[in-house]
mmCIF file of C-alpha atoms in Angstrom:
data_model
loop_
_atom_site.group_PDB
_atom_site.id
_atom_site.type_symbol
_atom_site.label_atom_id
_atom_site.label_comp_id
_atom_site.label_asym_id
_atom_site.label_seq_id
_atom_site.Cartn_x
_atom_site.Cartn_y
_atom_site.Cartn_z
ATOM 1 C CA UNK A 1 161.830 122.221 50.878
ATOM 2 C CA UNK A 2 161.968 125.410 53.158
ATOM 3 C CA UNK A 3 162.982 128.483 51.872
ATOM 4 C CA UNK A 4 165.306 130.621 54.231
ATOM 5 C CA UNK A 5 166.577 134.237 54.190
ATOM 6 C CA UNK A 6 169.957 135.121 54.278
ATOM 7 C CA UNK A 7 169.616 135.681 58.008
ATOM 8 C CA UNK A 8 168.551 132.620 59.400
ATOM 9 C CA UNK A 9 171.316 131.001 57.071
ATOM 10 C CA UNK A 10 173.994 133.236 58.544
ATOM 11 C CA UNK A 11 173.050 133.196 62.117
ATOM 12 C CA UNK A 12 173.031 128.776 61.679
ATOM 13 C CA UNK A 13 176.200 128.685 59.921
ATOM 14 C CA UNK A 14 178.213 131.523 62.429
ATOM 15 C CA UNK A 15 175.751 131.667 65.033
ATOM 16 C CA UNK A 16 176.882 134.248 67.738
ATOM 17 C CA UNK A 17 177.140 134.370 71.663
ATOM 18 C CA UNK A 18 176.729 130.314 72.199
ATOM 19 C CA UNK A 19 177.852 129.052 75.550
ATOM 20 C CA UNK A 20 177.133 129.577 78.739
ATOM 21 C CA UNK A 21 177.966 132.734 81.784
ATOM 22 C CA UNK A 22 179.014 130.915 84.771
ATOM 23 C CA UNK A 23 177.917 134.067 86.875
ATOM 24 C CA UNK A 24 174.891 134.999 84.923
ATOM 25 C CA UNK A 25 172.467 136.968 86.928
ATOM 26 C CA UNK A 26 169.305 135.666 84.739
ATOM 27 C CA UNK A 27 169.061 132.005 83.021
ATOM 28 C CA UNK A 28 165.875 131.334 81.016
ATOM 29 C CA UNK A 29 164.716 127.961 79.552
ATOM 30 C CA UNK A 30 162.363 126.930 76.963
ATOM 31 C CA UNK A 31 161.468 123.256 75.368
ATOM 32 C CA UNK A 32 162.494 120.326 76.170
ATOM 33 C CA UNK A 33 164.749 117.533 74.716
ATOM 34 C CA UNK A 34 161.800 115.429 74.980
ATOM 35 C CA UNK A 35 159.876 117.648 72.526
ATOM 36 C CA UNK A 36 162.872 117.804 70.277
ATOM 37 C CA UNK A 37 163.741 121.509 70.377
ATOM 38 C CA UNK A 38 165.273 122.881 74.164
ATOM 39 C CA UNK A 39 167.066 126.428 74.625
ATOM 40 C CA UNK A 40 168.790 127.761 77.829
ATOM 41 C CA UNK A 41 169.096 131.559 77.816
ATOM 42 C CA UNK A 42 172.336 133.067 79.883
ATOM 43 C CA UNK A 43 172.128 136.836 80.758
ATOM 44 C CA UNK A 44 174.497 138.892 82.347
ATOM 45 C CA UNK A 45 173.358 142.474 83.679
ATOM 46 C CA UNK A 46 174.795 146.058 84.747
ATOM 47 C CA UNK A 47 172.178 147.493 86.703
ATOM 48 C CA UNK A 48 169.160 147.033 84.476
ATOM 49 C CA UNK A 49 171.038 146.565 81.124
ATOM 50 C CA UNK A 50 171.548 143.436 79.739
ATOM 51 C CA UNK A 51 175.179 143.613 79.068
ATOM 52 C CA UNK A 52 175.900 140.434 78.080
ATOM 53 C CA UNK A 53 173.827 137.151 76.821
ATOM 54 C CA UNK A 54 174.748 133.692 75.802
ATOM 55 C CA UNK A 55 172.566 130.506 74.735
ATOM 56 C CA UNK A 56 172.760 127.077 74.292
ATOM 57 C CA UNK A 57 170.289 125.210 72.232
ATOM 58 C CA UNK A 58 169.117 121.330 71.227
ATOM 59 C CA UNK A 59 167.364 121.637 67.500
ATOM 60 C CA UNK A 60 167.337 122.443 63.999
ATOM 61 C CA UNK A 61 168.587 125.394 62.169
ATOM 62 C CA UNK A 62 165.521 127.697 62.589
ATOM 63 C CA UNK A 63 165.892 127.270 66.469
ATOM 64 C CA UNK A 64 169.958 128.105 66.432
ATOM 65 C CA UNK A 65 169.274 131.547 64.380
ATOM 66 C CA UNK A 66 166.218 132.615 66.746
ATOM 67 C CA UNK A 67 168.626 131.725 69.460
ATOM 68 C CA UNK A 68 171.811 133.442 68.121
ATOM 69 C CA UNK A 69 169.451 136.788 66.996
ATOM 70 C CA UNK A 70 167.941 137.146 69.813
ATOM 71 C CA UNK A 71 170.970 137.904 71.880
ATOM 72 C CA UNK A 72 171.668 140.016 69.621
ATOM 73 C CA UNK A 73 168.880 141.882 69.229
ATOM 74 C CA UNK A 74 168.815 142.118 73.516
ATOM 75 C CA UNK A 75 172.755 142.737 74.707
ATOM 76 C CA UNK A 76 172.577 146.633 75.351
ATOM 77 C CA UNK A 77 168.861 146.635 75.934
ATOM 78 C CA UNK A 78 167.461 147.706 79.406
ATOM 79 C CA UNK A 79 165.057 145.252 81.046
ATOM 80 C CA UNK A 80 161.901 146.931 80.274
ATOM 81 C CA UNK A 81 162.985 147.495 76.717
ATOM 82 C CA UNK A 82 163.980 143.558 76.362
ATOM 83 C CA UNK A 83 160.700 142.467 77.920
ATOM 84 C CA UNK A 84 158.110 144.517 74.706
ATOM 85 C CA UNK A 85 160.239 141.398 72.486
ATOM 86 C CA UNK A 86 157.711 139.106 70.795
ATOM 87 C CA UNK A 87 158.389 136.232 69.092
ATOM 88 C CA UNK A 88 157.102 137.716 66.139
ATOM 89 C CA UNK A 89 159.920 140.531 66.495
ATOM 90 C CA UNK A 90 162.743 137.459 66.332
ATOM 91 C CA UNK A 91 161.315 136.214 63.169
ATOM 92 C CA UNK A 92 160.925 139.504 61.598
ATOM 93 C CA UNK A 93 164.637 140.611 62.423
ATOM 94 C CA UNK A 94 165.749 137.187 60.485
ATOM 95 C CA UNK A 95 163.788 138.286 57.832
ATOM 96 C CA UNK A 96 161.473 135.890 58.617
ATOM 97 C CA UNK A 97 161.119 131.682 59.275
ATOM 98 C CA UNK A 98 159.283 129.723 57.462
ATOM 99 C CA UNK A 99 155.421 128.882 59.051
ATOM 100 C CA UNK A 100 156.859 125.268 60.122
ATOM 101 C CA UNK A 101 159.554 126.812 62.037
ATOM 102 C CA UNK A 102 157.668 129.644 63.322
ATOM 103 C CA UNK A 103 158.031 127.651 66.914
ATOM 104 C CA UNK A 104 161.747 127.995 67.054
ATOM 105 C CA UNK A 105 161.495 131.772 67.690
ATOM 106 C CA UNK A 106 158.346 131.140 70.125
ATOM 107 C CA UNK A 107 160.823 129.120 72.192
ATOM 108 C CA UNK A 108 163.514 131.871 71.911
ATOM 109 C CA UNK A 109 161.145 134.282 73.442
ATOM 110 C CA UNK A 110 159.746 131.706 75.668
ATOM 111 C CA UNK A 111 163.183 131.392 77.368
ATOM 112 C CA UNK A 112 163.459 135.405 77.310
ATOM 113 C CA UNK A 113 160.300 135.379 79.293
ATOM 114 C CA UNK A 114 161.329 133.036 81.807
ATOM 115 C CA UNK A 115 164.841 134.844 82.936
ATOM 116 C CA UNK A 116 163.177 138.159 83.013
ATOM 117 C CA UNK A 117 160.160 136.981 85.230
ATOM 118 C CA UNK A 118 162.564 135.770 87.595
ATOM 119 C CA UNK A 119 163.991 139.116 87.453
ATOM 120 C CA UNK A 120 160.533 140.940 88.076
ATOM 121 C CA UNK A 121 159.512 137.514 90.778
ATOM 122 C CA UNK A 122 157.053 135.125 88.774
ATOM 123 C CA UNK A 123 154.110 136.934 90.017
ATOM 124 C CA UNK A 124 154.990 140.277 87.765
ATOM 125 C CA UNK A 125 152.597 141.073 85.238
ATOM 126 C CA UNK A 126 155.129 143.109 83.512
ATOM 127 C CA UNK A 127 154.486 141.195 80.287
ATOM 128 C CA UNK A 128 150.594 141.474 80.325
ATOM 129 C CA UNK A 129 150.685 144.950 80.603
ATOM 130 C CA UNK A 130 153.425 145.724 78.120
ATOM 131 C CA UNK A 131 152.894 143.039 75.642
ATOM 132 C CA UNK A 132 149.118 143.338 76.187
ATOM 133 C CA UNK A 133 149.173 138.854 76.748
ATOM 134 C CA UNK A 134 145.371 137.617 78.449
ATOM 135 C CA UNK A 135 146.736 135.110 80.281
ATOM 136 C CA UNK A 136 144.660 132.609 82.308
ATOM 137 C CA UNK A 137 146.322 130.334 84.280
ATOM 138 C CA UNK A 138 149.206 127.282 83.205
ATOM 139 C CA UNK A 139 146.756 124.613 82.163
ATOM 140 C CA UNK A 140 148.435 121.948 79.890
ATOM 141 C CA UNK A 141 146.861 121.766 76.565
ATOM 142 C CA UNK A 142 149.248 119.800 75.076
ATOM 143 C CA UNK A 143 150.559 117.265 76.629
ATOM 144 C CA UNK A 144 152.945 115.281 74.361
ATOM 145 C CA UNK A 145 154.558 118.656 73.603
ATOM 146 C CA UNK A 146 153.587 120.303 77.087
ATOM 147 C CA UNK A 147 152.256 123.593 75.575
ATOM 148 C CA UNK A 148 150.196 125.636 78.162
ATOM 149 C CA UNK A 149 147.123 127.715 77.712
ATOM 150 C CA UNK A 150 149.087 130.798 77.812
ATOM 151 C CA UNK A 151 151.212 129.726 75.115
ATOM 152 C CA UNK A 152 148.854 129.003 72.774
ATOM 153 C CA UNK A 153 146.353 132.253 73.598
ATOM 154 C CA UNK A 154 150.204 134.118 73.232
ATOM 155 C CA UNK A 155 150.925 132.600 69.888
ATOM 156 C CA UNK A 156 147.352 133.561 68.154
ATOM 157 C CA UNK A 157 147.059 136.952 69.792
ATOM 158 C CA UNK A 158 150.829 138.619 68.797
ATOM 159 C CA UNK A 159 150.519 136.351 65.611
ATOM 160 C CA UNK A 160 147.097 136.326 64.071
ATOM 161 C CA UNK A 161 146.581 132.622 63.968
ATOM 162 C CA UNK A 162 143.497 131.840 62.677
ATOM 163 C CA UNK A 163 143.919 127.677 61.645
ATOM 164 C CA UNK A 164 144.867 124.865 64.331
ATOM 165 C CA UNK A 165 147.500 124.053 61.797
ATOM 166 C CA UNK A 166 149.152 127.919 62.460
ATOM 167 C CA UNK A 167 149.236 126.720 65.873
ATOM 168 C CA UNK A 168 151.092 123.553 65.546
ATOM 169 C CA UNK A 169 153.470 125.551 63.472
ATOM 170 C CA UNK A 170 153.821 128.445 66.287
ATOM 171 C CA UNK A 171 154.190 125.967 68.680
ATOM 172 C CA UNK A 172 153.954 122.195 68.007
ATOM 173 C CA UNK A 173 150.586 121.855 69.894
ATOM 174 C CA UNK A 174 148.639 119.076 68.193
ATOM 175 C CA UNK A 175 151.275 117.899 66.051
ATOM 176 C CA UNK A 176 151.318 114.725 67.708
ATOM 177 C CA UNK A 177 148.424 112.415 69.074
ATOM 178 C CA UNK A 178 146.087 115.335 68.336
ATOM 179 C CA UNK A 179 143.503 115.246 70.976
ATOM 180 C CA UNK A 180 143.880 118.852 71.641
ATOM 181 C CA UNK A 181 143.125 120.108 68.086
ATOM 182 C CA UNK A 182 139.523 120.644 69.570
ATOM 183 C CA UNK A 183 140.064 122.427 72.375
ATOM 184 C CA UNK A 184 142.666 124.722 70.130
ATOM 185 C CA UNK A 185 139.881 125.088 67.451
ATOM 186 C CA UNK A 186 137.656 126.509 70.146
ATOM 187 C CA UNK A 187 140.456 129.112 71.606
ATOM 188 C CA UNK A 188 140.804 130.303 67.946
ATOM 189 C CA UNK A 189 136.883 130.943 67.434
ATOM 190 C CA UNK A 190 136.619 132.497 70.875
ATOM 191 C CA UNK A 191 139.509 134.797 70.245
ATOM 192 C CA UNK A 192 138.241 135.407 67.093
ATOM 193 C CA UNK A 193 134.807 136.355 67.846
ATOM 194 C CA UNK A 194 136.104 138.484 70.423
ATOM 195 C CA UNK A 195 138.305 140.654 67.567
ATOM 196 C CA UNK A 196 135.107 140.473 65.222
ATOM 197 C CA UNK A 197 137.477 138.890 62.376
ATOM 198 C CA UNK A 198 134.741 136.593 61.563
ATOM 199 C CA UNK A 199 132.598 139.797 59.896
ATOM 200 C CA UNK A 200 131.631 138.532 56.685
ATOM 201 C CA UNK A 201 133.279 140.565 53.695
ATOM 202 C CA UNK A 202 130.681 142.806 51.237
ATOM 203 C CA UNK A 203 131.170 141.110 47.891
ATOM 204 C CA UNK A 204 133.441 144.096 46.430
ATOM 205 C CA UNK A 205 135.446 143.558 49.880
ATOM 206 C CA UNK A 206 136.298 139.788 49.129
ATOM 207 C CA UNK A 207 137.028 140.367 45.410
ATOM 208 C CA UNK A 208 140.020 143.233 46.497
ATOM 209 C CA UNK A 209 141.036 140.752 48.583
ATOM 210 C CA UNK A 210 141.254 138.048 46.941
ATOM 211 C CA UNK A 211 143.167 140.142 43.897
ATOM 212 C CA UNK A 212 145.225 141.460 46.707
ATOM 213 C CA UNK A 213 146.341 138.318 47.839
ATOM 214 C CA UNK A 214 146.549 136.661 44.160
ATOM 215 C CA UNK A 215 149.159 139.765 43.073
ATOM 216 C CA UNK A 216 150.957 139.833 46.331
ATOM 217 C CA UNK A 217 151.391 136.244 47.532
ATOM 218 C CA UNK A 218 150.474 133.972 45.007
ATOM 219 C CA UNK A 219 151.402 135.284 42.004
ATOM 220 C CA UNK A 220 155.779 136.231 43.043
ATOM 221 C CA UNK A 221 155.462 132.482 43.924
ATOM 222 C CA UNK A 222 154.731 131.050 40.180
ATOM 223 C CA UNK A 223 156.988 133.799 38.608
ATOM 224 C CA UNK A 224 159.697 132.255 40.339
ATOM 225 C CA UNK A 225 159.231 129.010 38.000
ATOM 226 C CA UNK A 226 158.601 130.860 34.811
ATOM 227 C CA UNK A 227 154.826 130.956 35.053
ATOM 228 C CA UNK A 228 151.685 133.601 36.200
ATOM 229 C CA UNK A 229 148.203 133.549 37.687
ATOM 230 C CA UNK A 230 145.123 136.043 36.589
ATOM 231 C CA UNK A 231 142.789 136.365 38.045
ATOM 232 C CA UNK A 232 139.249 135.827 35.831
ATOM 233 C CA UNK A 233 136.158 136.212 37.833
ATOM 234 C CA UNK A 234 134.644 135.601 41.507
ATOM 235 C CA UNK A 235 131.120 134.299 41.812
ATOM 236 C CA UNK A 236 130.341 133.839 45.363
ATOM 237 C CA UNK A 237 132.725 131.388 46.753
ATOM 238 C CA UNK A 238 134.053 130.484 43.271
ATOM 239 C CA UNK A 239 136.949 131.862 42.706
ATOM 240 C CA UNK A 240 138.362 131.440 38.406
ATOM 241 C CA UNK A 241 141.409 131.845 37.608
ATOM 242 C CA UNK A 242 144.024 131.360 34.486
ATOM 243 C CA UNK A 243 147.790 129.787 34.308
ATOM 244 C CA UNK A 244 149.982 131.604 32.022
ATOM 245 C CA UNK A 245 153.330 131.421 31.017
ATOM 246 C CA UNK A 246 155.016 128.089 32.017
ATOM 247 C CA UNK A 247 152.538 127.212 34.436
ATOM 248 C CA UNK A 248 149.532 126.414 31.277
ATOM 249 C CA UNK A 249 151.463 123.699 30.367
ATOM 250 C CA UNK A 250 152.100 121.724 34.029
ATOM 251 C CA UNK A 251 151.133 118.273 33.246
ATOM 252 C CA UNK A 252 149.756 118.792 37.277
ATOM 253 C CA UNK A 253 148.708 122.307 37.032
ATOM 254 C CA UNK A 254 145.278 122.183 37.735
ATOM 255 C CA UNK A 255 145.597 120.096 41.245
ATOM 256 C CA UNK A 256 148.969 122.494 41.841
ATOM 257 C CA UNK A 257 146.610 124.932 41.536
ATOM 258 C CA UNK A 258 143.933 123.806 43.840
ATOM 259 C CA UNK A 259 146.425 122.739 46.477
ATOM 260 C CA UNK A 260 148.026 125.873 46.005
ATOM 261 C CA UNK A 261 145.958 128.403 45.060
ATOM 262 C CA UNK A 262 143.136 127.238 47.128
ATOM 263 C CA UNK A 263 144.876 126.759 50.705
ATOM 264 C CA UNK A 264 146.759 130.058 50.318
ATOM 265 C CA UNK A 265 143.132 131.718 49.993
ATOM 266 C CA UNK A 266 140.949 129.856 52.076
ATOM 267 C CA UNK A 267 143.628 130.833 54.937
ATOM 268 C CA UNK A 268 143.850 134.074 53.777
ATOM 269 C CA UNK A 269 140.278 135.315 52.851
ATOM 270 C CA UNK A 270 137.931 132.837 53.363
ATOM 271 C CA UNK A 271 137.528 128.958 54.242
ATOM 272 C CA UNK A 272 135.002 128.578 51.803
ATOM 273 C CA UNK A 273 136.439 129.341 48.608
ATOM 274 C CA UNK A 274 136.996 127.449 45.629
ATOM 275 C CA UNK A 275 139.117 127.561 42.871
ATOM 276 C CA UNK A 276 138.257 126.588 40.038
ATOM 277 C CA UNK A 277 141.021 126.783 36.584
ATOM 278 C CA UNK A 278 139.636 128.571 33.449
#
């Protein structure tokens, strides 16, 4: 089960500014029905403030409280301000989404993007420049969820991707037939290589980092059931560690662990780790 903030709960239970502005100077859309999530973006303007926006969306909770916060976070906001807004920047003002969801606030700024382009004429590059975006062209990648090129290089660049899985939770490419997870794979390693994030870590760099990541993401997690992680010792790859507290006596606590544990810091520090329960 998904754990939401207070936010995203608020903005699906009284979301605000849903409907549509019969004169609406801008209209924006995003998804499709067919895809199972679709959002259509109203905006009304004085000059080059937005003074007024409206949405109406198709989809689950996440996608209603990207939706409703986003008009929010854009109604008094000129143009140029409203076009810096990542999708990143709509998850962080709910207080975040959880990773599954993390496409519901790509499509809300998906849908931003395409009323202000035809603001700007579709040929602007307004949002490469400002939101620093490499695009190459509108090549389908995806094509049971029809996610472009762009999309995807947009999604790992403002969001640090670094998995094909990251990407199917930014935005659903590959999370059906699967025939692109290749061709996604190979965007992440180029973009990748091209940041020099794949520098290998000096031993006393992967040991912070791994206690780093035990104290500040791992560990909260178990408290919240009674329990505790330490960790013992790193050798190489290896990484020990001890359950404490309520968690030593989980019938299942050793493969909780590993399927725990182990994803959180193979995605986090390195894909070759292993965790082994001391």
């Amino acid at each position: 089960m998904w754990e939401y903030s207070e936010k995203v709960l608020d903005h699906y239970r009284n979301p605000r500014n849903v409907g549509k502005i019969d004169d609406a100077d801008l209209i924006g859309e995003a998804g499709s029905l067919a895809c199972g999530d679709s959002l259509k973006l109203y905006i009304k303007l004085d000059g080059n403030i937005i003074k007024d926006a409206k949405f109406l969306t198709f989809g689950c909770g996440s996608a209603v409280a990207s939706s409703s916060i986003l008009t929010e976070m854009i109604i008094g906001k000129t143009i140029e301000e409203a076009a810096k807004i990542t999708n990143k920047d709509i998850a962080d003002e709910l207080d975040g989404l959880p990773q599954e969801k993390m496409h519901c606030s790509v499509m809300g700024h998906e849908a931003l993007e395409d009323a202000l382009k035809k603001y700007y004429g579709e040929d602007e590059d307004i949002f490469e420049e400002d939101n620093n975006y490499s695009h190459s062209g509108d090549k389908i990648i995806c094509t049971c969820f029809n996610v472009t090129e762009n999309q995807i290089w947009e999604a790992i660049k403002v969001n640090g991707l670094k998995t094909v899985e990251d990407v199917t939770n930014y935005t659903k490419a590959g999370g059906a037939c699967g025939r692109c997870k290749g061709v996604i794979k190979d965007m992440i390693e180029t973009y990748l290589k091209k940041e020099g994030q794949e520098k290998e870590l000096t031993p006393t760099q992967k040991i912070l980092k791994i206690s780093k990541v035990i104290d500040q993401q791992i560990s909260p997690q178990l408290q919240k059931d009674g329990g505790d992680i330490e960790l013992v010792d790193v050798i190489g790859n290896v990484v020990k560690v001890k359950l404490v507290g309520m968690c030593s006596g989980c019938k299942n606590a050793s493969m909780t662990l590993k399927n725990f544990v182990e994803t959180i810091l193979k995605d986090k520090v390195d894909s070759s780790i292993e965790v082994e329960q001391v």
